[in-house]
XYZ file of C-alpha atoms in Angstrom:
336
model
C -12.296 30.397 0.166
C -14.909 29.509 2.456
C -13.776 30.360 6.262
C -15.353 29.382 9.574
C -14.888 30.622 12.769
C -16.070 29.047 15.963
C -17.763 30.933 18.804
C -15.233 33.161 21.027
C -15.942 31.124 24.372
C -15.836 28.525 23.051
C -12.416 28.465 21.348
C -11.261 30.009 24.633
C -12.353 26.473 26.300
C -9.711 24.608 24.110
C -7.029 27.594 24.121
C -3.768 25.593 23.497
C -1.519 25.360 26.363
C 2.419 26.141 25.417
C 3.908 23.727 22.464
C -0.004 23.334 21.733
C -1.479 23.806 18.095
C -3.876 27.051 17.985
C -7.498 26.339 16.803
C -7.534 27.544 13.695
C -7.103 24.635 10.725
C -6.836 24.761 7.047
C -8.401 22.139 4.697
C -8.149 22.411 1.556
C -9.035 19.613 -1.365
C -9.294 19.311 -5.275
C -12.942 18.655 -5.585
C -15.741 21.540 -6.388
C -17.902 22.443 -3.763
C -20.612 20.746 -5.996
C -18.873 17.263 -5.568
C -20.505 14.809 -3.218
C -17.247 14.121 -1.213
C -17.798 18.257 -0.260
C -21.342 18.602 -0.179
C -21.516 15.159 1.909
C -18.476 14.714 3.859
C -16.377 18.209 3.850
C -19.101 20.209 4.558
C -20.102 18.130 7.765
C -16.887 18.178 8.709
C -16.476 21.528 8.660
C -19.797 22.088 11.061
C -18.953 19.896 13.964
C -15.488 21.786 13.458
C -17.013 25.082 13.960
C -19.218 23.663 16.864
C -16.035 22.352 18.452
C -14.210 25.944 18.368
C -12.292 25.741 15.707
C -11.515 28.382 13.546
C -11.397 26.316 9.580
C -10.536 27.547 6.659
C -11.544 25.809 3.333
C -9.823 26.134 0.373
C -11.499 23.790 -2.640
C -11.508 23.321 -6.255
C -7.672 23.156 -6.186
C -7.199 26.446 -4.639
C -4.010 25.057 -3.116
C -2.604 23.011 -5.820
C -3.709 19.578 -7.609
C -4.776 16.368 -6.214
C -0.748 15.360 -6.468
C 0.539 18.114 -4.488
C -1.676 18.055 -1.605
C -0.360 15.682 0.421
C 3.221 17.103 0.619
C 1.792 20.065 1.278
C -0.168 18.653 4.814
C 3.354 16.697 5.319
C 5.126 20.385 5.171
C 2.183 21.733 7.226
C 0.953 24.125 4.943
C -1.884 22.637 4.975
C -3.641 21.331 8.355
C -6.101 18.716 6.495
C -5.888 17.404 2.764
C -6.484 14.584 0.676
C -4.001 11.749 -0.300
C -5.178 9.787 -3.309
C -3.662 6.692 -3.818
C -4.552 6.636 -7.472
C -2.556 10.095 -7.923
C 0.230 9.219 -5.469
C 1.098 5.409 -6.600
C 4.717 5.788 -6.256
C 3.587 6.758 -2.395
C 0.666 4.040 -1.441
C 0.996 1.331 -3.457
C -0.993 -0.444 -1.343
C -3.501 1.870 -0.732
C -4.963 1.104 -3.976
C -6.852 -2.202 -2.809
C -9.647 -0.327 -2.128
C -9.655 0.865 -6.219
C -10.230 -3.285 -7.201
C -13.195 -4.315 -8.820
C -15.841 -6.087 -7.325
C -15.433 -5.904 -3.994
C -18.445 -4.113 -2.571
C -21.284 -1.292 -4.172
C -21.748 -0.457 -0.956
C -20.088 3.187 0.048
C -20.344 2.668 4.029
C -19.212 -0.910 4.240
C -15.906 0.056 2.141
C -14.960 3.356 4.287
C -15.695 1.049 6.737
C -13.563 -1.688 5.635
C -10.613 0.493 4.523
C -10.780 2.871 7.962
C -10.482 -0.750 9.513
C -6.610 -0.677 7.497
C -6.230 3.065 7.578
C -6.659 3.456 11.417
C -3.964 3.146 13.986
C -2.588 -0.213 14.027
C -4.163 -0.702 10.385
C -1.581 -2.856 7.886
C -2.164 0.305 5.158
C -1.287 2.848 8.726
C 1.715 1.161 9.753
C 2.809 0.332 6.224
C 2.434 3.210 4.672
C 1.111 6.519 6.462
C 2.935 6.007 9.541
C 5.686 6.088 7.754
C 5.401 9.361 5.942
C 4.345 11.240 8.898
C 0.501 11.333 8.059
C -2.949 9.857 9.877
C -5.996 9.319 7.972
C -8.684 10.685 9.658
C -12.025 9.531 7.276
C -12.136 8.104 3.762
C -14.136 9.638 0.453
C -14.718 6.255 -1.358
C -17.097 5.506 -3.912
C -17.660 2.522 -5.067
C -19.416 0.885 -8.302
C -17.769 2.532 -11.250
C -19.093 2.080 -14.385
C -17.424 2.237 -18.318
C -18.795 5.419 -19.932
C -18.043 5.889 -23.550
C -18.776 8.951 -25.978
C -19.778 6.179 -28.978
C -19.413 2.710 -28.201
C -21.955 0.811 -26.355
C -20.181 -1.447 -23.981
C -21.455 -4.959 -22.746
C -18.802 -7.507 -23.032
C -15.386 -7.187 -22.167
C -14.585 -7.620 -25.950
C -16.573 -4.261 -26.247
C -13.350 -2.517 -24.482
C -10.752 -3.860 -26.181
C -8.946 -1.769 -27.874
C -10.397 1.778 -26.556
C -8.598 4.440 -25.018
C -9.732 4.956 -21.445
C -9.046 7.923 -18.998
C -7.577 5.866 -15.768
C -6.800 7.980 -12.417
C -3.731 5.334 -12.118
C -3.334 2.764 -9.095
C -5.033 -0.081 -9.304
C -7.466 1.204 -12.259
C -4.126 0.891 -14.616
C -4.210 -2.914 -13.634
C -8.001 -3.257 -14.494
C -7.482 -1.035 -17.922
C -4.785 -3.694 -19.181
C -6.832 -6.732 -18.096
C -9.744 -5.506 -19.958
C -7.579 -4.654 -23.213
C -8.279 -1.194 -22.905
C -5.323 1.639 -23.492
C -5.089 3.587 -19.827
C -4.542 7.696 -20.152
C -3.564 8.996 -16.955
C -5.384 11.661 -16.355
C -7.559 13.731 -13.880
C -11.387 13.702 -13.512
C -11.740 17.120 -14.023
C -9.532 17.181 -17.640
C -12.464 14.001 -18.787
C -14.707 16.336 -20.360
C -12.600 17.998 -22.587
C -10.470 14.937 -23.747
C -13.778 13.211 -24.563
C -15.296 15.991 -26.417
C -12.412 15.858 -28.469
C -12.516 12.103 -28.824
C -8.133 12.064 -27.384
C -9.994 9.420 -25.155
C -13.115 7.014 -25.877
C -14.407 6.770 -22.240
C -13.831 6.381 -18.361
C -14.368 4.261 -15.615
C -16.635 6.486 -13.631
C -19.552 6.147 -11.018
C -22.589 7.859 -11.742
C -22.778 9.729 -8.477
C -19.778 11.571 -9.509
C -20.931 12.494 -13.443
C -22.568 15.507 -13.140
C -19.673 17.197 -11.084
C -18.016 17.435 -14.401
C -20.666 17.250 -16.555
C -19.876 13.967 -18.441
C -23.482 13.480 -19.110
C -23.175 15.958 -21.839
C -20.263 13.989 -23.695
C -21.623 10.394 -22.369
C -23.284 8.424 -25.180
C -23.130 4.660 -23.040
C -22.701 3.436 -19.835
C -23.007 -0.013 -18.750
C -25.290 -0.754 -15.408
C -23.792 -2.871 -12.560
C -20.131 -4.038 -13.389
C -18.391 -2.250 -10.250
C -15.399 -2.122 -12.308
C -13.978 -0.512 -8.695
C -13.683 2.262 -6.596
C -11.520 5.080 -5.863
C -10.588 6.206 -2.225
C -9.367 9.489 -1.460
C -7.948 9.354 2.641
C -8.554 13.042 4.007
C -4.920 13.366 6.270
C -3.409 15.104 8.660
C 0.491 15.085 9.651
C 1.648 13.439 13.067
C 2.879 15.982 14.310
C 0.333 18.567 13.828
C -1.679 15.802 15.421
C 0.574 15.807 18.163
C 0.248 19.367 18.860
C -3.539 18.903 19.256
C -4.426 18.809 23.130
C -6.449 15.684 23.854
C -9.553 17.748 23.845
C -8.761 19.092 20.212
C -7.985 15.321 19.289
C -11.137 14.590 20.610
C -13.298 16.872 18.274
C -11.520 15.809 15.250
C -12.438 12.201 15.552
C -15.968 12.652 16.132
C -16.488 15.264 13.565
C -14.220 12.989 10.585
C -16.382 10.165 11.894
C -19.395 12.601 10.939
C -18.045 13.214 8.093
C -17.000 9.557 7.162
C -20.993 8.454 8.492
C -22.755 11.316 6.077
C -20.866 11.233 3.350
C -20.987 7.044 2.739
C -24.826 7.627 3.021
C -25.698 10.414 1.121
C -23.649 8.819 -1.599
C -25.672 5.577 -1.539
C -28.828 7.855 -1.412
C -27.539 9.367 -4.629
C -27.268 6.934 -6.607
C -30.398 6.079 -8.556
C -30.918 9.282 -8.767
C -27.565 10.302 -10.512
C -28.418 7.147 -12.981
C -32.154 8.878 -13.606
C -30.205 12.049 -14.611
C -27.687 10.522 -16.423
C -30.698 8.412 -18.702
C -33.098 11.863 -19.124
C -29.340 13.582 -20.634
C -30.228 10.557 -23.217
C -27.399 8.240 -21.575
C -28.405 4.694 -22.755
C -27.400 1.871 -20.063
C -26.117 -1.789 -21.180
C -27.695 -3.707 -17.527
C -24.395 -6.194 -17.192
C -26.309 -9.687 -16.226
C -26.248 -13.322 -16.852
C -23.739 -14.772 -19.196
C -21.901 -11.163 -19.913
C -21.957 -11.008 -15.716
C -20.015 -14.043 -15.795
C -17.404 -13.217 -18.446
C -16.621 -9.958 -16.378
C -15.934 -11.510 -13.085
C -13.460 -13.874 -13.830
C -11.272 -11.222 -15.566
C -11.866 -8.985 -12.565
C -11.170 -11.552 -10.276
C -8.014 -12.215 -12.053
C -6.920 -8.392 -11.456
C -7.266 -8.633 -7.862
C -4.596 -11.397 -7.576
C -2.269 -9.857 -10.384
C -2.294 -6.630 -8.188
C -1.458 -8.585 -5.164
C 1.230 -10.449 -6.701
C 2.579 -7.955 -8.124
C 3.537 -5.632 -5.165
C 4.699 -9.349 -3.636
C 7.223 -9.459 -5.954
C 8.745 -5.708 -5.046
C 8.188 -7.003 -1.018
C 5.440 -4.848 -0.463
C 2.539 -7.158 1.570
C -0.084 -6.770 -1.779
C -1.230 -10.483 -0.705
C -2.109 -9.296 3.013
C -3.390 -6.246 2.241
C -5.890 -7.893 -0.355
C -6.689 -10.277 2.190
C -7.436 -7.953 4.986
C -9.271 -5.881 2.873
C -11.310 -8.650 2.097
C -12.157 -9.615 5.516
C -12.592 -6.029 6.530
C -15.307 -5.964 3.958
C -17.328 -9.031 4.738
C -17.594 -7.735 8.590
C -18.917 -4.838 7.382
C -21.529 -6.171 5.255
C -22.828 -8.040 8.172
């Protein structure tokens, strides 16, 4: 456990008035404090924090319980702060998953960007389905342009795929799997290792920023360079009503340090990047560069996923067509 405390006078400035949460708050996440989401985002959230007066204590690597249980535990207010992963919590936000489609940006600021555009208050994802369930999103860990890693089989068609077993972290990723002709394991990051070591899997969907958290270098024998076969975006949350109990002052010093957060993490992990692919190649990864003619055949069967997702939550009445569409918009404003 990592704890911070804030200076004495100046947690006395935002001393809660009666009905009024204290300062202290607990975070707590799944992810090592290796992982970029920690070392990037977490970890600047936890200075401004401690700047503002608040007393934080930080509980990662699952100290609290896995990436499933953490939301209901911020919802029961065990938890002040925790992550809400679409991808682990389908049956939860369905929708949520539209950030998790393929192709829609390799850039990680425009699509925190984008999806803080849905998650924030009056957002179709906030009113549809955080609202709801008593939580607010307060910044987004999202990284975009995952690539197919594979132990043994060098991947550059979609034809390469078919047929492999592939860890998927659920959502939208299961919809991309079956397009592909690839058998989806649900499974977490942190179990990847292990399963491919043992060959219970062929490969993942993975971005390189995120490989040497878990060490998949070691077990990765191919990786292709430049599908963006999606993303995967983790909302950090807090409940309403321990929002509610916040005095507007305490409010205040959340926003600006999760926007810190949200600002630092999107560019260290585009910083990152090449050099994550550098490691990943001197480990003796060898990289399939996804261009021309194999570009092509990958698109339209991506672009085909997209509008199955869509329609499919359409058909259960869930707004999958809107969602995809303001998702879309969100991210061509923020490529501007």
């Amino acid at each position: 456990m990592l704890a911070l405390t804030g200076c004495a006078a100046e947690a006395d400035a935002i001393s809660p008035a009666a009905g009024q949460k204290d300062d202290s708050i607990r975070l707590a996440d799944s992810y090592s404090t290796s992982h970029p989401f920690a070392r990037h985002g977490v970890s600047v959230f936890l200075e401004k924090m401690e700047a503002a007066g608040f007393d934080v204590s930080y509980f990662p690597s699952g100290q609290m319980g896995s990436a499933q249980d953490l939301a209901a535990l911020v919802k029961s207010e065990v938890l002040d702060i925790g992550p809400a992963s679409a991808a682990y919590l389908e049956d939860q936000f369905p929708l949520s998953s539209v950030s998790d489609l393929p192709n829609m940006t390799d850039d990680a600021c425009v699509a925190s960007g984008a999806m803080m555009d849905l998650l924030g208050e009056g957002g179709i994802l906030y009113e549809a389905e955080y609202r709801p369930q008593g939580l607010r999103p307060l910044w987004i860990s999202i990284i975009p342009g995952y690539e197919v890693m594979t132990a043994s089989t060098q991947v550059t068609t979609p034809d390469d795929v078919d047929g492999l077993v592939m860890r998927s972290s659920g959502g939208a990723f299961d919809v991309t799997m079956e397009a592909i002709g690839a058998t989806a394991v649900s499974m977490s990051a942190g179990d990847t290792y292990e399963a491919m070591t043992r060959g219970t899997i062929d490969g993942t969907p993975m971005p390189y920023v995120s490989v040497a958290s878990y060490s998949l270098e070691e077990v990765t024998g191919y990786s292709t360079d430049g599908l963006n076969l999606g993303s995967v975006g983790i909302p950090y949350v807090i409940s309403e009503e321990t929002w509610d109990a916040l005095s507007r002052e305490q409010q205040a010093s959340v926003r600006l340090a999760s926007a810190a957060a949200s600002q630092s993490l999107c560019d260290g992990l585009n910083e990152e990047r090449e050099a994550a692919r550098k490691k990943m190649s001197d480990a003796g990864v060898s990289f399939s560069r996804i261009e021309g003619s194999d570009a092509a055949a990958w698109d339209a069967i991506l672009a085909d996923v997209r509008v199955t997702w869509a329609r499919s939550l359409d058909k259960i009445n869930l707004p999958g067509t809107n969602v995809l569409s303001a998702y879309e918009e969100a991210v061509k404003r923020h490529e501007k």
